[in-house]
Structures are given as C-alpha cells and as structure tokens.
CSV table of C-alpha atoms and ligand atoms in Angstrom, one decimal:
chain,number,residue,atom,x,y,z
A,1,MET,CA,0.1,0.1,0.1
A,2,ALA,CA,1.3,3.3,-1.0
A,3,THR,CA,2.1,5.4,2.1
A,4,SER,CA,1.4,9.2,2.2
A,5,ALA,CA,4.5,11.4,2.2
A,6,HIS,CA,3.0,13.0,5.2
A,7,PRO,CA,1.6,10.9,7.9
A,8,PRO,CA,-1.8,12.5,9.0
A,9,PHE,CA,-1.6,15.1,12.0
A,10,ASP,CA,-3.3,13.5,14.9
A,11,ALA,CA,-5.1,16.3,16.6
A,12,ASN,CA,-6.7,14.0,19.1
A,13,LEU,CA,-3.3,12.9,20.2
A,14,VAL,CA,-1.9,16.4,20.4
A,15,ARG,CA,-5.0,17.4,22.4
A,16,LYS,CA,-3.6,15.3,25.2
A,17,ASP,CA,-0.7,17.7,25.8
A,18,PHE,CA,-3.1,20.6,26.7
A,19,PRO,CA,-4.6,19.9,30.1
A,20,ILE,CA,-7.2,22.9,29.8
A,21,LEU,CA,-9.0,21.1,26.9
A,22,ARG,CA,-10.4,18.5,29.4
A,23,GLU,CA,-12.3,21.3,31.1
A,24,LEU,CA,-16.3,21.2,31.0
A,25,VAL,CA,-17.9,24.6,30.2
A,26,ASN,CA,-21.6,24.6,31.0
A,27,GLY,CA,-21.5,20.9,31.2
A,28,ARG,CA,-20.1,20.6,27.9
A,29,PRO,CA,-16.5,19.7,26.8
A,30,LEU,CA,-14.5,23.0,26.2
A,31,ILE,CA,-14.3,23.6,22.4
A,32,TRP,CA,-11.5,26.5,22.2
A,33,LEU,CA,-12.1,28.5,19.0
A,34,ASP,CA,-10.5,31.8,20.4
A,35,ASN,CA,-7.1,31.1,19.3
A,36,ALA,CA,-6.5,34.4,17.7
A,37,ALA,CA,-7.1,36.0,21.1
A,38,THR,CA,-4.9,33.5,22.9
A,39,THR,CA,-3.8,30.0,22.6
A,40,GLN,CA,-3.9,27.4,25.3
A,41,LYS,CA,-0.7,26.2,26.9
A,42,PRO,CA,0.7,22.4,26.6
A,43,GLN,CA,1.9,20.7,29.8
A,44,VAL,CA,5.5,21.1,28.8
A,45,VAL,CA,5.1,25.0,29.0
A,46,ILE,CA,3.2,24.7,32.4
A,47,ASP,CA,5.9,22.3,33.8
A,48,ARG,CA,8.8,24.4,32.5
A,49,LEU,CA,7.5,27.5,34.3
A,50,SER,CA,7.1,25.4,37.3
A,51,TYR,CA,10.7,24.1,37.0
A,52,PHE,CA,12.2,27.5,36.6
A,53,TYR,CA,10.5,28.6,40.1
A,54,GLN,CA,11.3,25.4,41.7
A,55,HIS,CA,15.0,25.1,40.6
A,56,GLU,CA,16.4,28.1,38.8
A,57,ASN,CA,14.7,31.3,40.0
A,58,SER,CA,17.1,34.2,40.3
A,59,ASN,CA,17.7,37.5,38.7
A,60,ILE,CA,19.9,37.1,35.6
A,61,HIS,CA,23.4,38.5,34.6
A,62,ARG,CA,24.2,40.4,37.7
A,63,ALA,CA,25.0,38.0,40.5
A,64,ALA,CA,27.7,35.5,40.6
A,65,HIS,CA,26.0,32.6,42.3
A,66,GLU,CA,24.6,29.2,41.2
A,67,LEU,CA,21.0,30.3,40.6
A,68,ALA,CA,21.8,33.5,38.8
A,69,ALA,CA,23.8,31.2,36.4
A,70,ARG,CA,21.0,28.9,36.0
A,71,ALA,CA,18.4,31.5,35.4
A,72,THR,CA,20.6,33.4,33.1
A,73,ASP,CA,21.2,30.2,31.0
A,74,ALA,CA,17.5,29.4,30.9
A,75,TYR,CA,16.8,33.0,29.7
A,76,GLU,CA,19.6,33.2,27.2
A,77,GLY,CA,18.7,29.7,26.1
A,78,ALA,CA,15.1,30.9,25.2
A,79,ARG,CA,16.6,33.8,23.2
A,80,GLU,CA,18.7,31.2,21.1
A,81,THR,CA,15.3,29.2,20.7
A,82,VAL,CA,13.6,32.4,19.4
A,83,ARG,CA,16.4,33.0,17.0
A,84,ARG,CA,16.2,29.4,15.7
A,85,PHE,CA,12.5,29.6,15.4
A,86,ILE,CA,12.6,32.7,13.2
A,87,ASN,CA,16.0,31.9,11.6
A,88,ALA,CA,17.6,35.2,12.8
A,89,PRO,CA,21.2,35.6,12.2
A,90,SER,CA,22.1,36.0,15.9
A,91,VAL,CA,20.8,36.0,19.4
A,92,ASN,CA,21.7,39.8,19.5
A,93,ASN,CA,18.9,40.3,17.1
A,94,ILE,CA,16.2,39.2,19.7
A,95,VAL,CA,14.9,41.6,22.1
A,96,PHE,CA,12.6,40.3,24.7
A,97,VAL,CA,9.4,42.6,25.2
A,98,ARG,CA,5.9,42.1,26.8
A,99,GLY,CA,4.5,41.3,23.5
A,100,THR,CA,3.6,42.6,20.0
A,101,THR,CA,2.1,45.9,21.4
A,102,GLU,CA,5.2,46.6,23.2
A,103,ALA,CA,7.5,45.7,20.4
A,104,ILE,CA,5.5,48.0,17.9
A,105,ASN,CA,5.7,50.9,20.6
A,106,LEU,CA,9.4,50.2,21.2
A,107,VAL,CA,10.2,50.7,17.4
A,108,ALA,CA,8.0,53.7,17.1
A,109,LYS,CA,9.5,55.5,20.1
A,110,THR,CA,13.1,54.6,18.9
A,111,TRP,CA,13.5,54.1,15.4
A,112,GLY,CA,10.4,56.2,14.5
A,113,ARG,CA,11.4,59.4,16.6
A,114,LYS,CA,15.0,59.2,15.2
A,115,HIS,CA,14.1,58.8,11.5
A,116,LEU,CA,10.7,60.4,11.0
A,117,GLY,CA,10.0,64.1,10.4
A,118,GLU,CA,7.6,66.4,8.8
A,119,GLY,CA,6.5,65.3,5.2
A,120,ASP,CA,7.6,61.7,5.9
A,121,GLU,CA,5.2,58.9,5.3
A,122,ILE,CA,4.3,55.5,7.1
A,123,ILE,CA,2.3,52.8,5.3
A,124,VAL,CA,0.0,50.4,6.9
A,125,THR,CA,-2.7,48.4,5.6
A,126,ASN,CA,-6.3,48.4,6.1
A,127,LEU,CA,-6.1,45.0,7.8
A,128,GLU,CA,-4.2,46.1,10.9
A,129,HIS,CA,-4.8,45.5,14.5
A,130,HIS,CA,-5.1,48.7,16.5
A,131,ALA,CA,-1.6,47.8,17.9
A,132,ASN,CA,-0.2,48.5,14.4
A,133,ILE,CA,-2.2,51.7,14.0
A,134,VAL,CA,-2.2,53.7,17.0
A,135,PRO,CA,1.6,53.8,17.8
A,136,TRP,CA,2.1,55.1,14.2
A,137,GLN,CA,-0.7,57.8,14.6
A,138,GLN,CA,0.9,59.0,18.0
A,139,LEU,CA,4.3,59.2,16.0
A,140,CYS,CA,2.8,61.1,13.2
A,141,GLN,CA,1.2,63.6,15.7
A,142,GLU,CA,4.8,64.1,17.2
A,143,THR,CA,6.7,64.2,14.1
A,144,GLY,CA,4.5,65.7,11.4
A,145,ALA,CA,4.7,62.5,9.5
A,146,LYS,CA,1.6,61.1,7.6
A,147,LEU,CA,0.1,57.8,7.8
A,148,LYS,CA,-1.1,56.1,4.4
A,149,VAL,CA,-3.2,53.0,4.2
A,150,VAL,CA,-3.1,50.4,1.6
A,151,PRO,CA,-6.7,49.3,0.8
A,152,VAL,CA,-8.0,45.7,0.3
A,153,ASP,CA,-10.2,44.1,-2.2
A,154,ASP,CA,-13.7,42.6,-1.4
A,155,SER,CA,-12.2,39.4,-0.2
A,156,GLY,CA,-10.0,41.1,2.1
A,157,GLN,CA,-6.6,41.0,0.4
A,158,VAL,CA,-4.2,43.7,0.1
A,159,LEU,CA,-4.5,45.6,-3.4
A,160,LEU,CA,-0.7,45.4,-4.4
A,161,ASP,CA,-1.2,47.9,-7.3
A,162,GLU,CA,-2.7,50.6,-4.7
A,163,TYR,CA,0.2,49.7,-2.4
A,164,GLN,CA,2.7,50.3,-5.2
A,165,LYS,CA,1.2,53.7,-5.8
A,166,LEU,CA,1.7,54.9,-2.3
A,167,LEU,CA,5.3,54.0,-2.0
A,168,THR,CA,7.4,57.0,-2.8
A,169,SER,CA,10.7,58.7,-1.7
A,170,ARG,CA,8.8,59.9,1.2
A,171,THR,CA,8.0,56.5,2.6
A,172,LYS,CA,10.1,55.8,5.5
A,173,LEU,CA,8.4,52.7,6.9
A,174,VAL,CA,5.9,50.1,6.0
A,175,SER,CA,4.2,48.1,8.8
A,176,PHE,CA,1.9,45.4,8.1
A,177,THR,CA,0.3,42.1,9.4
A,178,GLN,CA,1.4,38.9,7.8
A,179,VAL,CA,-2.1,37.4,8.8
A,180,SER,CA,-5.2,39.6,9.7
A,181,ASN,CA,-6.4,38.8,13.3
A,182,ALA,CA,-10.0,39.8,12.1
A,183,LEU,CA,-10.1,38.1,8.7
A,184,GLY,CA,-7.4,35.6,8.5
A,185,THR,CA,-6.0,37.2,5.3
A,186,VAL,CA,-2.5,36.0,4.6
A,187,THR,CA,-0.7,39.0,3.0
A,188,PRO,CA,1.9,38.5,0.5
A,189,ALA,CA,4.6,39.4,2.9
A,190,ARG,CA,7.7,38.8,0.7
A,191,GLU,CA,6.6,40.6,-2.2
A,192,MET,CA,5.3,43.7,-0.1
A,193,ILE,CA,8.6,43.7,1.7
A,194,ALA,CA,10.6,43.7,-1.5
A,195,MET,CA,8.4,46.5,-2.9
A,196,ALA,CA,9.1,48.5,0.2
A,197,HIS,CA,12.9,48.1,-0.1
A,198,ALA,CA,12.8,49.1,-3.8
A,199,ALA,CA,11.3,52.3,-2.4
A,200,GLY,CA,14.1,52.9,0.2
A,201,ALA,CA,11.7,52.1,3.2
A,202,LYS,CA,12.1,49.8,6.1
A,203,VAL,CA,9.5,47.3,6.9
A,204,LEU,CA,8.1,46.0,10.3
A,205,LEU,CA,6.2,42.9,10.0
A,206,ASP,CA,3.5,41.9,12.5
A,207,GLY,CA,3.9,38.2,13.0
A,208,ALA,CA,1.4,38.2,16.1
A,209,GLN,CA,-1.1,36.0,13.9
A,210,SER,CA,1.3,34.2,11.7
A,211,VAL,CA,4.2,32.7,13.6
A,212,SER,CA,2.0,29.8,15.1
A,213,HIS,CA,0.6,29.0,11.7
A,214,MET,CA,3.4,29.1,9.2
A,215,ARG,CA,7.1,29.0,9.0
A,216,THR,CA,8.8,32.3,9.7
A,217,ASP,CA,12.1,33.0,8.3
A,218,VAL,CA,13.2,36.6,8.9
A,219,GLN,CA,16.2,36.3,6.5
A,220,GLN,CA,14.1,34.8,3.7
A,221,LEU,CA,11.6,37.4,4.4
A,222,ASP,CA,14.1,40.1,4.7
A,223,CYS,CA,11.9,42.3,7.0
A,224,ASP,CA,13.9,44.8,9.0
A,225,PHE,CA,11.6,44.0,12.2
A,226,LEU,CA,9.4,41.2,13.0
A,227,VAL,CA,7.2,41.2,16.3
A,228,PHE,CA,5.2,38.6,17.8
A,229,SER,CA,3.6,37.5,21.4
A,230,GLY,CA,4.4,34.5,23.3
A,231,HIS,CA,0.7,33.8,24.4
A,232,LYS,CA,-0.5,33.5,20.6
A,233,ILE,CA,2.0,30.6,20.1
A,234,PHE,CA,1.1,28.5,23.1
A,235,GLY,CA,3.4,30.3,25.5
A,236,PRO,CA,2.7,32.7,28.6
A,237,THR,CA,1.2,36.2,28.4
A,238,GLY,CA,3.4,39.1,28.9
A,239,ILE,CA,6.3,38.1,26.9
A,240,GLY,CA,7.1,38.3,23.2
A,241,ALA,CA,10.0,39.2,20.9
A,242,LEU,CA,11.2,41.8,18.7
A,243,TYR,CA,13.5,41.0,15.9
A,244,GLY,CA,15.5,43.5,14.3
A,245,LYS,CA,18.4,43.5,11.6
A,246,PRO,CA,21.7,44.2,13.3
A,247,GLU,CA,22.4,47.4,11.6
A,248,VAL,CA,18.8,48.6,12.3
A,249,LEU,CA,19.1,47.8,16.0
A,250,ASP,CA,22.5,49.3,16.2
A,251,ASP,CA,21.1,52.7,14.8
A,252,MET,CA,18.2,52.8,17.3
A,253,PRO,CA,18.5,54.9,20.4
A,254,ALA,CA,17.7,53.3,23.8
A,255,TRP,CA,14.1,53.4,24.9
A,256,GLN,CA,13.6,52.9,28.8
A,257,GLY,CA,16.5,53.6,30.8
A,258,GLY,CA,17.5,51.5,34.0
A,259,GLY,CA,19.5,48.7,35.1
A,260,ASN,CA,20.7,45.9,32.8
A,261,MET,CA,21.0,48.1,29.7
A,262,ILE,CA,24.2,50.1,30.7
A,263,GLN,CA,27.8,49.6,30.6
A,264,ASP,CA,28.6,52.3,32.7
A,265,VAL,CA,26.7,55.2,34.6
A,266,THR,CA,28.2,58.5,36.2
A,267,PHE,CA,26.0,61.6,36.9
A,268,GLU,CA,27.3,63.2,33.8
A,269,LYS,CA,26.9,60.4,31.3
A,270,THR,CA,25.8,56.8,30.7
A,271,VAL,CA,27.3,54.3,28.2
A,272,TYR,CA,24.7,51.7,26.9
A,273,HIS,CA,25.1,48.1,26.0
A,274,GLY,CA,24.5,47.0,22.5
A,275,ALA,CA,21.3,45.2,21.5
A,276,PRO,CA,19.5,43.4,22.9
A,277,ALA,CA,20.4,44.6,26.4
A,278,LYS,CA,20.1,48.1,25.3
A,279,PHE,CA,16.3,47.6,25.0
A,280,GLU,CA,15.9,45.4,28.1
A,281,ALA,CA,15.9,47.8,30.9
A,282,GLY,CA,15.1,46.5,34.4
A,283,THR,CA,14.2,42.9,35.2
A,284,GLY,CA,12.6,41.4,32.6
A,285,ASN,CA,9.8,38.7,32.5
A,286,ILE,CA,12.5,35.9,33.1
A,287,ALA,CA,10.4,33.0,33.7
A,288,ASP,CA,7.8,33.6,30.9
A,289,ALA,CA,10.8,34.1,28.3
A,290,VAL,CA,12.0,30.6,29.5
A,291,GLY,CA,8.2,29.4,29.0
A,292,MET,CA,8.0,30.9,25.4
A,293,GLY,CA,11.2,29.0,24.6
A,294,ALA,CA,9.5,25.9,25.7
A,295,ALA,CA,6.4,26.6,23.7
A,296,LEU,CA,8.6,27.3,20.5
A,297,GLU,CA,10.5,23.9,21.1
A,298,TYR,CA,7.1,22.2,21.5
A,299,VAL,CA,5.9,23.8,18.0
A,300,GLU,CA,9.3,22.6,16.6
A,301,ARG,CA,8.7,19.3,17.6
A,302,LEU,CA,5.3,19.0,16.1
A,303,GLY,CA,6.6,20.6,12.9
A,304,ILE,CA,5.4,23.7,11.7
A,305,GLU,CA,4.7,22.5,8.2
A,306,ASN,CA,2.6,19.6,9.5
A,307,ILE,CA,0.5,22.2,11.7
A,308,ALA,CA,0.2,24.4,8.6
A,309,ARG,CA,-1.0,21.5,6.5
A,310,TYR,CA,-3.5,20.3,9.0
A,311,GLU,CA,-4.9,23.7,9.8
A,312,HIS,CA,-5.3,24.6,6.1
A,313,GLU,CA,-7.5,21.6,5.6
A,314,LEU,CA,-9.4,22.1,8.9
A,315,LEU,CA,-9.9,25.8,7.8
A,316,GLU,CA,-11.4,24.6,4.3
A,317,TYR,CA,-13.6,22.3,6.0
A,318,ALA,CA,-14.8,24.8,8.4
A,319,THR,CA,-15.3,27.3,5.7
A,320,ALA,CA,-17.5,24.9,3.8
A,321,ALA,CA,-19.3,23.9,7.0
A,322,LEU,CA,-20.3,27.5,7.8
A,323,ASN,CA,-21.1,28.4,4.4
A,324,LYS,CA,-23.9,25.7,4.6
A,325,VAL,CA,-25.5,27.8,7.5
A,326,PRO,CA,-28.5,29.8,6.2
A,327,GLY,CA,-28.0,33.6,6.8
A,328,ILE,CA,-24.4,33.4,7.3
A,329,ARG,CA,-22.1,36.2,5.8
A,330,LEU,CA,-18.4,35.2,6.0
A,331,ILE,CA,-16.3,38.2,6.1
A,332,GLY,CA,-12.7,37.7,4.7
A,333,THR,CA,-12.6,35.3,1.9
A,334,ALA,CA,-9.1,35.8,0.5
A,335,GLN,CA,-7.7,32.9,-1.4
A,336,ASN,CA,-4.8,32.8,1.1
A,337,LYS,CA,-6.1,32.6,4.6
A,338,ALA,CA,-5.0,31.2,8.0
A,339,SER,CA,-7.0,30.2,11.1
A,340,VAL,CA,-9.8,32.8,11.2
A,341,LEU,CA,-13.4,32.7,10.2
A,342,SER,CA,-15.1,35.8,10.7
A,343,PHE,CA,-18.8,36.1,10.3
A,344,ASN,CA,-22.4,37.5,11.0
A,345,LEU,CA,-25.5,35.5,11.2
A,346,HIS,CA,-28.7,37.1,10.0
A,347,GLY,CA,-31.1,38.2,12.7
A,348,TYR,CA,-28.4,38.1,15.6
A,349,LYS,CA,-26.0,40.4,16.9
A,350,SER,CA,-22.5,39.0,17.3
A,351,GLU,CA,-22.5,39.1,21.1
A,352,GLU,CA,-25.7,37.0,21.1
A,353,VAL,CA,-24.1,34.4,18.9
A,354,GLY,CA,-21.1,34.4,21.2
A,355,ALA,CA,-23.3,33.8,24.3
A,356,ALA,CA,-25.2,31.2,22.6
A,357,LEU,CA,-22.2,29.3,21.6
A,358,ASN,CA,-20.9,29.7,25.3
A,359,GLN,CA,-23.8,27.9,26.4
A,360,GLU,CA,-22.7,24.9,24.3
A,361,GLY,CA,-19.0,25.1,25.6
A,362,ILE,CA,-17.8,26.8,22.4
A,363,ALA,CA,-15.4,29.8,23.1
A,364,VAL,CA,-15.3,32.3,20.1
A,365,ARG,CA,-14.7,35.9,20.1
A,366,SER,CA,-17.4,38.3,19.3
A,367,GLY,CA,-16.8,42.0,19.0
A,368,HIS,CA,-14.6,44.3,16.9
A,369,HIS,CA,-11.4,42.3,17.5
A,370,CYS,CA,-9.2,45.5,18.0
A,371,ALA,CA,-9.5,45.9,14.1
A,372,GLN,CA,-12.3,48.4,13.6
A,373,PRO,CA,-11.1,49.9,10.3
A,374,ILE,CA,-11.3,46.5,8.5
A,375,LEU,CA,-14.6,45.7,9.9
A,376,ARG,CA,-15.9,49.0,8.8
A,377,ARG,CA,-14.4,48.5,5.4
A,378,PHE,CA,-16.9,45.5,5.3
A,379,GLY,CA,-19.7,47.7,6.7
A,380,VAL,CA,-19.8,45.9,10.1
A,381,GLU,CA,-18.9,47.0,13.6
A,382,THR,CA,-18.4,43.4,15.0
A,383,THR,CA,-18.4,40.0,13.9
A,384,VAL,CA,-18.3,36.5,15.6
A,385,ARG,CA,-14.8,35.1,15.1
A,386,PRO,CA,-13.9,31.3,15.6
A,387,SER,CA,-10.3,30.9,15.0
A,388,LEU,CA,-8.4,27.6,14.9
A,389,ALA,CA,-5.3,26.0,16.3
A,390,PHE,CA,-3.7,22.6,15.6
A,391,TYR,CA,-5.6,21.0,18.6
A,392,ASN,CA,-9.1,21.7,17.1
A,393,THR,CA,-10.7,18.8,15.4
A,394,TYR,CA,-13.1,18.2,12.7
A,395,GLY,CA,-15.7,17.0,15.1
A,396,GLU,CA,-15.5,20.4,17.0
A,397,ILE,CA,-16.3,22.1,13.7
A,398,ASP,CA,-19.4,19.8,13.4
A,399,ILE,CA,-20.6,20.8,16.7
A,400,LEU,CA,-20.1,24.5,15.8
A,401,GLN,CA,-21.9,24.1,12.6
A,402,SER,CA,-24.9,22.2,14.4
A,403,ALA,CA,-25.3,25.0,17.0
A,404,LEU,CA,-25.3,27.7,14.2
A,405,LEU,CA,-27.8,25.8,12.2
A,406,ARG,CA,-30.0,25.6,15.4
A,407,LEU,CA,-29.6,29.4,15.9
A,408,ALA,CA,-30.4,30.1,12.2
A,409,SER,CA,-33.5,27.9,12.1
A,410,ALA,CA,-34.9,29.6,15.1
A,411,LYS,CA,-35.1,32.9,13.1
A,412,ARG,CA,-36.8,31.4,10.0
B,1,PLP,C1,-2.1,41.1,14.3
B,1,PLP,C2,-2.2,41.6,15.6
B,1,PLP,N1,-1.2,42.4,16.0
B,1,PLP,C3,-1.1,42.8,17.3
B,1,PLP,C4,-1.7,42.2,18.3
B,1,PLP,C5,-1.5,42.6,19.6
B,1,PLP,O1,-0.8,41.6,20.4
B,1,PLP,P1,-0.6,41.7,22.1
B,1,PLP,O2,-2.0,42.0,22.6
B,1,PLP,O3,-0.1,40.3,22.3
B,1,PLP,O4,0.3,42.6,22.2
B,1,PLP,C6,-2.6,41.3,18.1
B,1,PLP,C7,-3.4,40.7,19.2
B,1,PLP,O5,-4.7,40.1,19.0
B,1,PLP,C8,-2.7,40.9,16.7
B,1,PLP,O6,-3.8,39.9,16.4
C-alpha cells in the first residue's frame, strides 16, 4: 500500500498535551475556538514555568552565584530558541518585550522618533490590528509624518497596485501584518517587503497571528523588524519578541533607561550596552521568556509544516461547513487565509451568537477584534470570530456548525 509522504496530523493525540482542553464549560467539553485572542498552553510549558520557579529562580546577569547562572542560562537559552525559530542570524537580534504591542511601540518610540520627520510617510494596510495603527498615529502627531493606508479588495486581500502607488521616496516605513486577526487574510509579505525596500523604506512585519501557523524565516522574508507575542503561540502572556536586523537595531536609540541596559553610569553620562540588552531595561519577564522558549520548542517538535497543512485542511472544512448555515455572511474570503473565520448571522447580534455558543461550551470572540477599520471596510462594527489551532478537530467544527444551524433555524 502506498504510504502518504505526510502521515496525518493526529489532533486528538496532540490535544492530550493541553490539560485545559479537558475542562467542561456549561456541562459540555470545552471547544476552544478563540485562538486568535490567545492560545492554550501545553503541559510542557506549564511544567517549564514551574521548574524554573522550583530550581532556577534568580535575577539574571548580575549576581555570580549558582542560581543566577541557571536563570541566565535558561533566559539566554530561550533567546537562542527564538533566534532558531525565526532563523535570525544572531541572538543579538532578539529583544524580549511584553508582546507585539510593546514591540511596535518600542520601534515607534526609538527608530521612529529618530528617523521620521515632517512630510515623511508611514504605510500600513487596512487590515491592521489597533496595535499596528495607534503607535504610528501617535508618532505622526509628534513628528508631522503622515500615515497612509493600503486598501484591500472585497475578499480582504491587499491591493498591490494601490500599495505600489503609495510607495514613494517619502515612505520611511511600511508596517503590516502577515495574517489579519479579524479576517485571516495572509498578506503577500515577501513581495510587499521587496516592494518597500525598492522604494528605500524599512519594514516592520507583525507576526502576532502568523508565527503559530506558518514557517517564519526573517532572512528569507528580509523584513527589518518582526514582532510577535508568546501567548499567541502556546506560551505565556506578558512576553514576546522583537527581531531587528543588526544594523537597524544598532542605529536605534535606547528606549527605557535603567538597570541591565548600561555599561557604565556616572551622573554626567551613561554608556549603553549594544542590542539586545540596550532595549531590556530593568528586570525582565524571565520565567515567561523561558516558558515561551519551551512553547516554541514544542511547536518545533510538532513541525510547523505539519501544523500548517493540518490547519489549512481544517480551515477549508470549517469554511464549507459555515457556508452551509443559512443567513451566514463570511467576512474575509481571500484565497490565502489562515486560522480565522469571521462572520455575521442574519437576525443576531455578534454577542448573541457568542453567548449562545458559550452555552454549548464553545469559546469564540465576538466584537471588533481590535481591528475596527477593517470591519468598517466591510460595513460592519462587529463579527463572530472562531479561530483555529492545531488542537481543534473536525468533530468540533461539526458541533459549531450544528449550534449555528439551530440558531439560524430559530429565526426562520
Ligand atoms: C495582528 C495582531 N497584532 C498585534 C496584536 C497585539 O498583540 P498583544 O496584545 O499580544 O500585544 C494582536 C493581538 O490580537 C494581533 O492579532
């Protein structure tokens, strides 16, 4: 018998790694379809955090004792894992931050303040999360720069022709998401980055929704910055990473000042460390950085290509299943999508659908998903948003579909 090149991904087996998936909600097994908001944590991540506090806990770098050495090794080991995960050239390219939001703010407040002035332009797309809009608006207010927005077509895909028209010698930065959290659109990141570079602009790629679903190789993408959050890739909250090209990070002024980031301080003058320490003032989130490292190693063991393949098939199945529900309007129908199914159901407010699904143990987000501009582009203020991860199953999609069919038939 011919064997497939790829053994099927066994979501039912993988689910056993996630203790929370055994929870009952309203008497039903939890169906976690809110992965775009945050992901659940495998036992290895929970154990790694607990091990850190039981055997390694110390502040890092400064003290010369055994636990300081263990904590430092664990923290710097996690930095190496992040480096490997996104194929950065060096650990010095990886700055630990609280998450995507903090990473974008760091770039806006350092690189942005240094390089942007009156008449300069920043380009974002219509798809962006508020975290990739507001910091740039604030920077524009401060510097007199202008924010330009790349429109999307009716499927929710970026219009490359329009993007090309917006790129000029005034464009200093293009900042865009690789996957839209509201629609699931996968943007043509490599092409968009190359186009920005041809115009002489730097690029920040928001990987918050992409790194858990597809391989991310910063050298291949050639982005100047990549940002993501640990909690959206099966790691803890309050930790994330900022990748920057070496020459770009070197050229950035320090952001917060304090301990850890200095080489020498007198009352007259401070000499800073180079990156990444320059951007990590104060005691960081040591344990959660270590936990994020464990999460990335877990994803590496499952294999990101296996994950991408399984999720792609599950998304197609789920899209077809939802399309069979009378009165449903899917918002975001781009050819290239990941994880997200945003929709409205005729006769219901989004929060009513969310509450009804919650009664059945199904967790989805209903609301504006911190991406109001793109929802308004489609004439809506809110949607219901199931979002998938590799531990979701075909059976769970069937249960979601049945619940929606019941809701739909109640309004006919
Ligand atoms: C595309 C995108 N960018 C940025 C963020 C902000 O991430 P965080 O809240 O973890 O900082 C999110 C979170 O939903 C997101 O989906």
